[in-house]
Amino acid sequence: MLEIRDLHAAVDGTPILKGITLTVNAGEVHAVMGPNGSGKSTLAQVLAGHPAYEITSGEILYKGENLVEMEAEERAQQGVFLAFQYPVEIPGVSNAYFLRAAYNAKLKAAGKEEVDPMEFLDLVEEKLKLVDMDPAMLHRSVNAGFSGGEKKRNEILQMAVLDPTLAILDETDSGLDIDALRIVAGGVNALKRPDNAAIVVTHYQRLLNYIVPDQVHVLAGGRIVKSGGKELALELEARGYDWLLEAVA
Amino acid sequence: MSTTLSAPALLEQANHAAAADVPAVLRAARAEGAEQFAALGLPTTKNEDWHYTSVSSLAAIPFAPMTGDDSDLSPDALAEHRLDASWPTLVFVNGVYQPSLSDTSALPAGIRVLPLGDAVSALGDTVSRLLGSTAPASRDGFTALNASFLGEGAVVHVAKEMVIDTPVHLLYVTTDAGANGMHHPRVLMLAERHAKATVVESWVGLTEQPYFTNAVAEVVVEDGATLTHLKVQREGRGAFHVATIEATQGRDSHYVSFCFTTGGALSRSTISTLLNGAGCGTTLNGLTMLDGAQHGDVQTRIEHAQPQCFSREIYKSILDEHSHGVFNGKVYVHPIAQQTDGKQTNNTLLLSKTAQVDAKPQLEIFADDVKCTHGATVGQIDQTALFYMKSRGVDADTARQLLTYAFAADVLETIENETVRDALELVTLHRFTSLATVTG
Ligand SMILES: Nc1ncnc2c1ncn2[C@@H]1O[C@H](COP(=O)(O)OP(=O)(O)O)[C@@H](O)[C@H]1O
Ligand SMILES: [Mg+2]
């Protein structure tokens, strides 16, 4: 589904990703871990198509197509979804409207009929239960004045509505208490299917008690310095990152 | 006869117009206006308050007083601008009050709404009390000019303790027949103590031709009264629009103003209120949306003259293409106005590199126990929000439009009357977007 080959990316001329190679197959969950500043969010943003990051070399294939060539909105319409580490507040645009605009954009790209507000409401109400969100949140502006946990849940709600093929969750667990973490993880697990995949970026092993990864990758200094099975996460939890960083230094 | 506004012949014209059929009270005011105008003339950019707005293009056009010719007025176009046909409405077409298009039969007891001409006799006391009281002819050239042509306009008088829920609408329409014309309506509003009412003033241009609106409103809000005054400026693209609103407030009163500006080649709205009784307050909000080569200037002045008063102000502008927006928000706090609570916010969204804004807060505070804050921002579309929307599949164009609308939405939400709010939301939506709706 996703093939990243020797990916190098820079921001304002400063190289940040320095040769990432990663393959994610349908049905898999990959965890990307690593210390602060190692490039996890950069990788996530690059996959989502943020224009600030320049791909200096390497390639990204998504369902066999060159992802780098696609605009962010096109990627989303093709099923790529990024749950932001820092979800953006959009005062003045209601959650309900935003969700429907996103949902319809995807339908339209697939050549399907758009849904009207009433139909859409039925669909959303079901998804709201998945993340245990108050329907009143639909009528508030997107993320505006939401607590940290509400913002993260809202990301998962968007994900649930858009039903992505490739979901990338960037530290969706950070700052969540254990109940919120369970809800978020439950949402992710409920959406898991043989024909989709997820990349779960996290700083802590804790989330991986709830979302069990097929593979764990450790990112440091813009490179994947170690990959392994789910037990690697436990080892990182016990030993920290330093031993790995020393090994590659 | 037409003449440019700077010419002395204008005096002649005004005096001439002050013929025998004009009531004495107006005749006297006209004479004073003409005299003051001769002395003051039109402001130049050397005048600090007019630094960013030059009226030289206005002064160069020979405008003739409008005649009220309504022969080319389309009933459908008029209907569209009524907001709610059931509201008591005075309609002015090309500068002149039109009884046949107006209807105040739905007015409840306790509120009087009359065209200025009728009010001179029917509400003589109100007219003599208010006329020239908050906006004397000596105020500036435009006010003097308005006085020198006194005749059209309206009087709204709300008797004490009357709470009037239905808004009163004063609707001024200019058509092609009004091209190269000018009109100088004067509105007098009095909310007696503990009264409550809403007045909407709409300025609509159904022509691209140049014409000149020079309006003055004098507003008195007595103790405990609440007056909501919504100004909707949708003049034609060739129009010059100058509006001066001068309010004065009694103890515990509330003057709520919204200034919506989207039309005109050159417009200038001055909204000024004197907080002249303890515990009173004002809410002055507004939205300006310009494009092309439009110039839109909003000046507000809040004068805290008594203790424990509050003022709340949110002004937003969306400027596209080569337009030029000006905002000057003055807050003056007298030494005795302790415990003043003032807050001013001014945000501008620039949609093009060539759009220009001159915005300044001007706080002059002479009391020591006050809380006055102000914040101003000028920016472009938020790229972070744009990317966030795109990352959800919303195309860049739609995302930009949504963000533009959203910028305006929160200030529009402060309009309490739902009909006006909905109407202005729609105007705003259509101004810069192709979206049909943003609700649901
Ligand atoms: N937009 C940006 N501008 C400048 N530097 C950036 C930008 N984004 C990321 N970086 C830098 O790239 C490095 C990796 O950041 P990031 O991808 O956010 O790491 P992580 O998510 O692993 O904590 C850091 O040194 C950070 O300062
Ligand atoms: Mg990060």
XYZ file of C-alpha atoms and ligand atoms in Angstrom:
717
model
C 0.000 0.000 0.000
C 2.740 2.430 0.969
C 6.325 2.250 -0.125
C 8.767 4.849 1.028
C 12.183 4.530 -0.617
C 15.254 6.363 0.611
C 13.236 9.473 1.358
C 15.083 12.713 2.038
C 13.175 15.839 2.991
C 14.192 19.335 4.007
C 12.538 22.400 5.401
C 13.939 25.806 4.437
C 17.013 24.039 3.086
C 17.698 22.146 6.319
C 17.658 18.372 5.790
C 15.411 16.620 8.300
C 14.591 13.238 6.858
C 17.804 11.568 5.757
C 16.918 8.362 3.987
C 13.752 6.661 5.169
C 12.741 3.348 3.717
C 9.516 1.819 4.889
C 6.911 -0.522 3.451
C 3.409 -0.772 4.847
C 1.099 -3.448 3.517
C -2.674 -3.542 3.634
C -3.973 -4.838 6.942
C -0.871 -3.768 8.872
C -0.307 -1.385 11.728
C 3.139 0.171 12.004
C 4.349 2.095 15.001
C 6.909 4.824 14.546
C 8.675 5.780 17.732
C 11.606 7.955 18.579
C 12.839 10.831 20.703
C 11.603 14.394 20.304
C 12.930 16.068 17.197
C 13.777 12.826 15.438
C 11.543 13.653 12.478
C 8.366 11.710 13.241
C 6.014 14.618 12.596
C 8.013 15.617 9.552
C 7.483 12.174 8.094
C 3.775 12.367 8.893
C 3.404 15.842 7.362
C 5.371 14.824 4.289
C 2.999 11.923 3.761
C 0.027 14.277 4.106
C 1.529 16.701 1.605
C 2.494 19.726 3.658
C 3.964 22.267 1.218
C 6.668 23.475 3.643
C 8.612 20.220 3.292
C 10.687 19.698 0.212
C 11.362 16.160 -0.959
C 15.001 16.353 -1.987
C 15.328 12.723 -3.069
C 13.697 9.329 -2.820
C 10.114 8.388 -3.546
C 6.797 7.588 -2.003
C 4.434 5.209 -3.709
C 0.871 4.931 -2.493
C -1.197 2.181 -4.066
C 1.487 2.110 -6.724
C 1.163 5.811 -7.531
C 3.604 8.618 -6.953
C 2.279 10.335 -3.841
C 4.744 13.231 -4.044
C 3.050 14.514 -7.187
C -0.330 14.811 -5.503
C -1.694 17.886 -3.729
C -2.696 17.400 -0.117
C -6.408 17.427 -0.939
C -5.950 14.808 -3.624
C -4.105 12.526 -1.209
C -6.948 12.879 1.258
C -9.510 12.151 -1.432
C -7.514 9.029 -2.289
C -7.717 7.825 1.304
C -4.684 9.230 3.101
C -5.523 10.671 6.505
C -3.282 12.379 9.025
C -4.422 12.862 12.596
C -2.413 15.939 13.538
C -0.181 16.100 16.573
C -1.496 19.624 17.018
C -5.008 19.800 15.515
C -5.748 23.222 14.068
C -8.466 25.511 15.405
C -10.751 26.998 12.775
C -13.035 29.521 14.444
C -16.130 30.255 12.403
C -16.351 26.909 10.594
C -18.620 24.432 12.295
C -17.452 20.899 12.868
C -20.539 19.542 11.142
C -19.985 21.643 8.054
C -16.307 20.854 7.898
C -16.876 17.127 8.252
C -19.498 17.151 5.547
C -17.343 19.240 3.212
C -14.514 16.727 3.673
C -16.823 13.755 3.263
C -18.406 15.183 0.119
C -15.034 16.073 -1.362
C -14.092 12.436 -1.133
C -17.395 11.284 -2.633
C -17.055 13.791 -5.430
C -13.512 12.656 -6.224
C -14.849 9.112 -6.470
C -17.549 10.287 -8.866
C -20.323 9.704 -6.341
C -23.343 11.778 -5.309
C -22.757 14.191 -2.443
C -24.868 13.760 0.678
C -27.210 16.364 2.072
C -26.972 17.626 5.658
C -29.717 15.328 6.946
C -28.241 12.152 5.519
C -24.878 13.184 6.746
C -26.115 13.783 10.264
C -27.286 10.174 10.510
C -23.874 8.980 9.471
C -22.042 11.239 11.882
C -24.192 10.377 14.855
C -23.092 6.801 14.592
C -19.428 7.793 14.427
C -19.822 10.102 17.394
C -20.615 7.092 19.564
C -17.386 5.482 18.516
C -15.371 8.284 20.090
C -17.894 8.998 22.837
C -18.361 12.570 21.734
C -21.254 14.854 22.588
C -23.315 15.649 19.450
C -23.288 19.294 20.591
C -19.635 19.370 19.526
C -20.804 19.215 15.921
C -22.157 22.712 16.146
C -19.038 24.210 17.600
C -16.264 25.632 15.491
C -13.628 23.123 14.462
C -11.375 22.538 17.497
C -11.893 26.109 18.683
C -11.664 26.168 22.445
C -11.560 22.356 22.603
C -9.473 20.766 25.322
C -6.444 18.730 24.261
C -8.379 15.495 24.644
C -11.396 16.836 22.741
C -9.170 17.838 19.856
C -7.638 14.374 19.641
C -11.047 12.755 19.766
C -12.197 15.093 17.049
C -9.319 13.891 14.890
C -10.488 10.318 15.366
C -14.057 11.374 14.581
C -12.857 12.881 11.310
C -10.959 9.712 10.625
C -14.021 7.592 11.348
C -16.149 9.696 8.999
C -13.594 9.717 6.185
C -12.773 6.021 6.565
C -9.193 6.280 5.248
C -7.172 3.637 3.479
C -3.977 4.827 5.082
C -4.274 6.498 8.467
C -1.317 8.242 10.058
C -1.750 9.144 13.689
C 0.806 11.615 14.947
C 1.073 11.347 18.733
C -2.682 11.113 19.050
C -2.015 9.611 22.469
C 0.079 12.481 23.849
C -1.615 14.354 26.636
C -4.523 11.931 26.915
C -5.604 10.414 30.183
C -6.109 6.669 30.236
C -9.852 6.832 29.543
C -9.397 9.097 26.564
C -6.554 6.906 25.372
C -8.822 3.858 25.482
C -11.491 5.654 23.521
C -9.040 6.822 20.876
C -7.442 3.394 20.601
C -10.874 1.769 20.492
C -11.797 4.066 17.623
C -8.674 3.144 15.704
C -9.156 -0.569 16.284
C -12.784 -0.424 15.225
C -11.736 1.019 11.879
C -9.094 -1.590 11.220
C -9.762 -3.776 8.205
C -7.746 -6.090 5.934
C -7.792 -3.465 3.185
C -6.503 -0.506 5.156
C -3.421 0.303 7.158
C -2.220 2.616 9.880
C 1.006 4.282 10.909
C 0.879 5.133 14.565
C 3.451 7.697 15.618
C 4.000 7.707 19.334
C 6.505 8.747 21.897
C 5.339 6.225 24.464
C 4.810 2.506 24.488
C 1.568 2.942 26.452
C -0.639 3.352 23.375
C 0.688 0.096 21.959
C -1.002 -1.795 24.794
C -4.228 -0.907 23.039
C -3.204 -0.714 19.408
C -1.043 -3.712 18.686
C 1.469 -3.011 15.921
C 2.773 -5.476 13.389
C 6.050 -3.610 13.227
C 7.800 -0.986 15.303
C 10.312 1.450 13.827
C 12.590 3.727 15.735
C 13.349 7.045 14.141
C 16.398 9.044 15.189
C 18.089 11.923 13.423
C 15.820 11.527 10.413
C 16.620 7.856 9.880
C 15.043 4.569 10.925
C 17.691 3.200 13.240
C 15.904 0.019 14.243
C 12.857 -1.974 13.228
C 11.308 -4.922 14.967
C 8.146 -6.549 16.208
C 5.881 -5.286 18.985
C 8.360 -6.450 21.623
C 10.725 -3.658 20.464
C 8.297 -1.147 21.945
C 8.514 -2.877 25.319
C 12.274 -2.855 25.146
C 12.234 0.878 24.414
C 9.898 1.405 27.347
C 12.303 -0.435 29.639
C 15.599 0.921 28.308
C 14.742 4.303 26.782
C 16.180 5.488 23.479
C 19.744 6.254 24.509
C 21.202 2.810 23.913
C 19.901 2.914 20.352
C 21.208 6.399 19.696
C 24.611 5.436 21.045
C 24.658 2.358 18.875
C 24.118 4.394 15.699
C 26.347 7.328 16.702
C -28.502 73.675 -10.906
C -25.436 71.654 -10.031
C -22.103 72.727 -8.779
C -19.090 71.158 -7.155
C -19.176 71.022 -3.389
C -16.210 73.275 -2.901
C -17.714 76.143 -4.826
C -19.260 79.080 -2.956
C -22.238 78.764 -5.265
C -23.331 75.941 -3.015
C -24.265 78.410 -0.343
C -26.480 80.135 -2.789
C -28.034 76.841 -3.707
C -28.743 75.913 -0.136
C -30.184 79.317 0.645
C -32.245 79.163 -2.461
C -33.597 75.804 -1.503
C -34.554 77.234 1.859
C -37.655 78.613 0.261
C -40.867 79.589 1.945
C -42.366 76.078 2.051
C -39.607 74.834 4.331
C -40.567 74.835 8.016
C -38.884 77.539 10.046
C -36.935 75.132 12.254
C -35.311 73.544 9.220
C -34.798 76.870 7.512
C -32.833 78.184 10.450
C -30.749 75.021 10.621
C -30.070 75.218 6.889
C -28.863 78.762 7.123
C -26.511 77.830 9.903
C -25.337 74.755 8.000
C -24.566 76.773 4.899
C -22.684 79.315 6.931
C -20.666 76.644 8.695
C -19.947 74.876 5.442
C -18.620 78.060 3.920
C -16.254 78.356 6.860
C -15.278 74.679 7.188
C -15.321 73.395 3.627
C -14.556 69.754 2.979
C -11.753 68.187 4.982
C -8.367 67.620 3.398
C -5.841 64.917 4.174
C -3.960 67.500 6.234
C -6.718 67.017 8.783
C -5.467 64.207 11.035
C -8.829 62.411 11.027
C -8.866 62.433 7.229
C -5.267 61.492 6.716
C -6.011 58.219 4.928
C -9.154 59.279 3.096
C -9.047 61.917 0.429
C -12.346 63.403 -0.669
C -10.828 65.370 -3.548
C -12.479 63.027 -6.083
C -15.822 63.702 -4.427
C -15.271 67.449 -4.432
C -14.533 67.391 -8.143
C -17.937 66.045 -9.185
C -20.803 68.503 -9.634
C -23.625 66.783 -7.771
C -27.172 68.068 -7.963
C -29.725 67.475 -5.205
C -31.638 64.273 -5.869
C -35.230 64.653 -6.973
C -36.866 61.418 -5.873
C -37.493 60.196 -9.416
C -38.499 56.566 -8.875
C -39.455 55.769 -12.461
C -36.740 53.154 -12.932
C -37.108 51.424 -9.570
C -37.792 47.731 -9.949
C -40.293 46.515 -7.334
C -38.461 43.183 -7.107
C -35.140 44.833 -6.375
C -36.764 46.904 -3.684
C -38.543 43.902 -2.193
C -35.270 42.050 -1.897
C -33.843 44.772 0.298
C -36.756 45.102 2.668
C -35.294 42.353 4.901
C -38.752 41.709 6.315
C -41.731 43.233 4.552
C -43.753 43.215 7.769
C -41.408 45.628 9.519
C -42.405 49.255 9.757
C -40.378 50.728 6.920
C -39.703 54.163 5.505
C -38.431 53.999 1.951
C -36.431 56.769 0.357
C -35.819 56.533 -3.365
C -33.230 58.760 -4.943
C -33.089 60.976 -1.938
C -36.787 61.484 -1.310
C -39.252 59.812 1.063
C -41.809 57.678 -0.786
C -45.090 57.374 1.146
C -46.493 54.853 -1.323
C -43.590 52.463 -0.766
C -43.491 52.982 2.977
C -45.636 51.423 5.627
C -45.632 52.120 9.316
C -49.118 50.822 10.041
C -47.679 47.888 11.987
C -46.079 50.170 14.542
C -47.190 49.414 18.062
C -48.214 52.149 20.453
C -45.324 53.906 22.119
C -43.123 54.316 19.095
C -43.383 56.990 16.437
C -41.583 56.770 13.129
C -42.052 59.664 10.741
C -40.286 61.183 7.802
C -38.482 64.319 8.901
C -40.840 66.606 6.993
C -43.911 65.293 8.849
C -42.084 65.099 12.163
C -41.411 68.823 12.208
C -45.050 69.414 13.061
C -46.124 66.039 14.509
C -43.056 65.581 16.732
C -41.963 69.190 16.958
C -40.528 68.885 20.451
C -38.375 65.892 19.559
C -37.101 67.621 16.456
C -36.145 70.787 18.256
C -34.585 68.827 21.080
C -32.426 66.586 18.880
C -31.694 68.556 15.739
C -28.146 69.811 15.907
C -27.777 68.526 19.471
C -25.241 65.718 19.060
C -24.093 66.643 15.559
C -24.032 70.438 15.327
C -23.252 71.990 11.961
C -19.963 73.178 13.389
C -18.839 69.549 13.753
C -17.260 69.316 10.324
C -17.857 70.149 6.680
C -20.007 67.114 5.951
C -22.300 67.698 8.904
C -22.587 71.351 7.908
C -23.381 70.344 4.352
C -26.036 67.936 5.586
C -27.562 70.737 7.671
C -27.590 73.130 4.753
C -29.786 70.722 2.787
C -32.019 69.594 5.670
C -35.368 68.217 4.593
C -35.229 64.464 4.081
C -34.719 61.893 6.783
C -36.659 60.446 9.653
C -37.472 60.700 13.304
C -37.759 57.643 15.524
C -39.170 58.325 18.943
C -39.605 55.522 21.459
C -41.598 56.494 24.506
C -40.383 55.634 27.968
C -40.496 52.013 29.085
C -41.715 50.845 25.701
C -40.039 47.655 24.598
C -40.399 47.326 20.855
C -39.329 43.969 19.458
C -39.967 44.563 15.781
C -37.180 46.521 14.126
C -37.845 49.760 12.296
C -36.297 49.886 8.852
C -35.123 53.012 7.087
C -34.300 52.006 3.540
C -32.522 54.352 1.158
C -32.353 53.251 -2.453
C -30.557 54.934 -5.310
C -31.122 53.953 -8.929
C -29.733 55.143 -12.258
C -32.183 58.028 -12.044
C -30.185 59.229 -9.059
C -26.903 59.353 -10.998
C -24.814 62.425 -10.217
C -27.245 63.315 -7.493
C -26.654 63.919 -3.836
C -28.838 63.546 -0.774
C -28.384 64.563 2.824
C -30.772 62.630 5.046
C -30.920 63.453 8.728
C -32.194 60.907 11.197
C -33.104 61.747 14.762
C -33.529 58.887 17.200
C -34.713 59.175 20.729
C -35.105 56.230 23.082
C -36.673 57.565 26.245
C -35.774 56.073 29.572
C -35.995 52.286 29.831
C -37.241 52.016 26.266
C -35.881 49.389 23.942
C -35.882 49.331 20.150
C -33.960 48.383 17.045
C -33.454 50.589 14.007
C -31.960 49.293 10.788
C -30.658 51.757 8.231
C -29.968 50.231 4.835
C -28.241 52.006 2.004
C -28.730 50.297 -1.303
C -27.338 51.312 -4.673
C -28.995 49.804 -7.734
C -26.689 51.753 -10.004
C -23.017 51.798 -10.861
C -23.191 55.550 -11.475
C -21.667 58.083 -9.134
C -23.902 59.687 -6.530
C -23.325 61.081 -3.093
C -24.936 60.109 0.183
C -24.182 62.390 3.084
C -26.141 61.150 6.068
C -26.205 62.345 9.636
C -27.892 60.560 12.518
C -28.346 62.083 15.942
C -29.113 59.560 18.625
C -30.166 60.034 22.219
C -30.404 56.992 24.473
C -31.869 57.991 27.798
C -31.335 56.382 31.202
C -31.800 52.636 31.174
C -32.756 52.503 27.502
C -31.296 50.125 24.915
C -31.084 51.175 21.322
C -29.752 48.864 18.651
C -28.737 50.640 15.486
C -27.715 48.530 12.537
C -26.215 50.243 9.542
C -26.042 48.282 6.312
C -24.085 50.048 3.624
C -24.569 48.397 0.240
C -24.266 51.480 -1.931
C -23.506 51.202 -5.648
C -19.982 50.825 -6.933
C -19.804 54.416 -8.083
C -21.178 55.903 -4.887
C -19.666 58.230 -2.348
C -21.057 57.518 1.071
C -20.385 59.628 4.116
C -22.313 58.853 7.265
C -21.966 60.497 10.623
C -23.632 58.946 13.629
C -23.437 60.824 16.905
C -24.990 59.260 19.969
C -25.243 60.341 23.536
C -26.186 58.027 26.356
C -27.710 58.343 29.785
C -27.154 56.350 32.935
C -27.281 52.530 32.567
C -28.217 52.801 28.916
C -26.866 50.602 26.123
C -26.217 51.702 22.574
C -25.561 48.760 20.276
C -24.271 49.502 16.836
C -23.297 47.344 13.904
C -21.722 48.911 10.853
C -21.742 46.712 7.765
C -19.811 48.157 4.867
C -19.534 46.571 1.478
C -20.532 49.100 -1.182
C -19.463 52.443 -2.546
C -16.405 53.646 -4.389
C -15.513 55.705 -1.369
C -17.200 55.396 1.981
C -16.649 56.841 5.369
C -18.679 55.992 8.448
C -18.156 57.764 11.698
C -19.803 56.304 14.741
C -19.368 58.210 17.888
C -20.955 57.846 21.266
C -20.745 59.807 24.468
C -21.089 57.615 27.553
C -22.610 60.335 29.613
C -24.217 58.513 32.507
C -22.720 56.174 35.075
C -22.973 52.482 34.315
C -23.911 52.811 30.678
C -22.204 50.989 27.862
C -21.828 50.631 24.171
C -21.186 47.813 21.756
C -19.790 48.955 18.429
C -19.151 46.139 16.012
C -18.655 46.098 12.301
C -17.572 44.309 9.191
C -16.077 45.870 6.089
C -15.622 43.944 2.852
C -14.023 45.621 -0.111
C -12.499 44.737 -3.435
C -11.649 46.395 -6.743
C -10.505 49.939 -6.032
C -12.982 50.514 -3.208
C -12.018 52.705 -0.318
C -13.782 52.189 2.993
C -13.092 54.175 6.117
C -14.606 53.556 9.527
C -13.999 55.910 12.412
C -15.310 55.184 15.848
C -15.120 57.357 18.893
C -16.144 56.214 22.333
C -16.037 58.884 24.947
C -16.145 57.645 28.507
C -17.373 60.698 30.378
C -18.773 58.985 33.483
C -17.606 56.204 35.798
C -18.331 52.470 35.535
C -19.143 52.456 31.841
C -18.191 49.735 29.431
C -17.405 49.663 25.755
C -16.994 46.646 23.519
C -15.749 46.962 20.014
C -14.982 44.392 17.321
C -14.230 45.607 13.826
C -13.183 43.302 11.041
C -12.206 43.963 7.455
C -11.704 41.709 4.477
C -9.840 43.471 1.725
C -9.239 42.098 -1.738
C -7.634 43.351 -4.955
C -6.624 47.024 -4.739
C -9.039 48.042 -2.032
C -8.083 50.264 0.849
C -9.545 49.952 4.312
C -9.158 52.450 7.105
C -10.086 51.934 10.725
C -9.537 54.406 13.481
C -10.874 53.461 16.892
C -10.694 56.249 19.411
C -11.412 55.663 23.040
C -11.286 58.709 25.230
C -11.533 58.286 28.988
C -12.189 61.394 31.064
C -10.483 61.815 34.442
C -13.762 61.172 36.269
C -14.551 58.024 34.277
C -13.090 55.611 36.823
C -13.665 51.860 36.505
C -14.045 52.201 32.790
C -14.038 48.801 31.152
C -13.093 49.028 27.511
C -12.150 46.438 24.974
C -11.364 46.981 21.332
C -10.443 44.410 18.712
C -9.638 45.113 15.112
C -8.713 42.388 12.645
C -8.006 42.701 8.972
C -7.760 39.903 6.469
C -5.883 40.791 3.305
C -6.794 38.613 0.352
C -4.347 40.190 -2.051
C -0.896 41.694 -1.933
C -2.201 44.960 -3.339
C -4.939 45.502 -0.768
C -4.062 48.050 1.847
C -5.128 48.790 5.374
C -4.491 51.649 7.736
C -5.719 50.733 11.158
C -5.000 52.345 14.433
C -6.398 52.190 17.898
C -6.246 55.512 19.650
C -6.577 55.292 23.391
C -6.505 58.478 25.387
C -6.937 57.660 29.028
C -7.003 60.296 31.736
C -8.416 58.221 34.599
C -6.182 55.886 36.609
C -8.526 53.085 37.624
C -9.500 51.728 34.230
C -9.316 48.508 32.289
C -8.840 49.243 28.610
C -7.448 46.747 26.175
C -7.049 46.770 22.460
C -5.691 44.328 19.961
C -5.170 44.671 16.249
C -4.089 42.125 13.691
C -3.498 42.284 9.967
C -2.939 39.022 8.207
C -3.514 36.751 5.293
C -5.383 33.468 5.154
C -4.001 31.191 7.837
C -1.792 28.713 5.973
C -1.923 26.213 8.821
C -5.695 26.126 8.731
C -5.614 25.959 4.942
C -3.382 22.914 5.017
C -5.486 21.297 7.704
C -8.573 21.627 5.528
C -6.760 20.410 2.443
C -5.482 17.419 4.377
C -9.128 16.476 4.859
C -9.790 16.582 1.132
C -11.302 20.045 0.906
C -9.922 21.712 -2.205
C -7.777 24.801 -1.812
C -10.327 27.164 -3.309
C -13.165 26.021 -1.102
C -10.892 26.025 1.928
C -9.821 29.584 1.240
C -13.434 30.660 0.835
C -14.491 28.924 4.010
C -11.705 30.571 5.964
C -12.595 33.952 4.520
C -16.203 33.520 5.522
C -15.226 32.172 8.909
C -13.151 35.264 9.547
C -16.269 37.387 9.184
C -18.683 34.991 10.837
C -17.878 35.624 14.455
C -18.534 39.338 14.262
C -21.764 38.779 12.315
C -22.863 36.434 15.077
C -22.998 39.406 17.428
C -26.032 40.750 15.570
C -28.905 39.817 17.783
C -31.717 40.197 15.266
C -31.884 36.935 13.373
C -33.348 38.333 10.163
C -30.639 40.933 9.815
C -27.958 38.466 10.844
C -29.097 35.851 8.321
C -29.325 38.442 5.564
C -25.859 39.808 6.235
C -24.400 36.327 6.525
C -25.736 35.614 3.074
C -24.374 38.868 1.658
C -21.021 38.031 3.212
C -21.074 34.505 1.871
C -21.761 35.711 -1.642
C -19.263 38.517 -1.464
C -16.123 36.395 -1.498
C -17.270 32.836 -1.990
C -19.208 30.647 -4.350
C -20.486 28.529 -1.477
C -24.225 28.196 -1.175
C -24.261 27.742 2.572
C -21.946 27.095 5.454
C -24.461 25.755 7.902
C -25.176 22.158 8.779
N 8.565 23.717 9.756
C 9.786 23.542 10.315
N 10.687 24.538 10.277
C 11.897 24.381 10.842
N 12.304 23.271 11.440
C 11.446 22.253 11.504
C 10.147 22.334 10.963
N 9.517 21.162 11.175
C 10.404 20.394 11.848
N 11.554 21.024 12.032
C 12.740 20.490 12.720
O 12.901 19.166 12.280
C 13.263 18.326 13.349
C 12.279 17.198 13.471
O 11.039 17.710 13.945
P 9.714 16.823 14.070
O 9.497 16.123 12.795
O 8.639 17.684 14.554
O 10.152 15.793 15.189
P 9.280 14.847 16.127
O 7.890 14.818 15.643
O 9.949 13.530 16.015
O 9.404 15.374 17.521
C 13.368 19.191 14.584
O 14.714 19.532 14.786
C 12.535 20.396 14.215
O 13.035 21.532 14.859
Mg 6.102 15.305 16.537
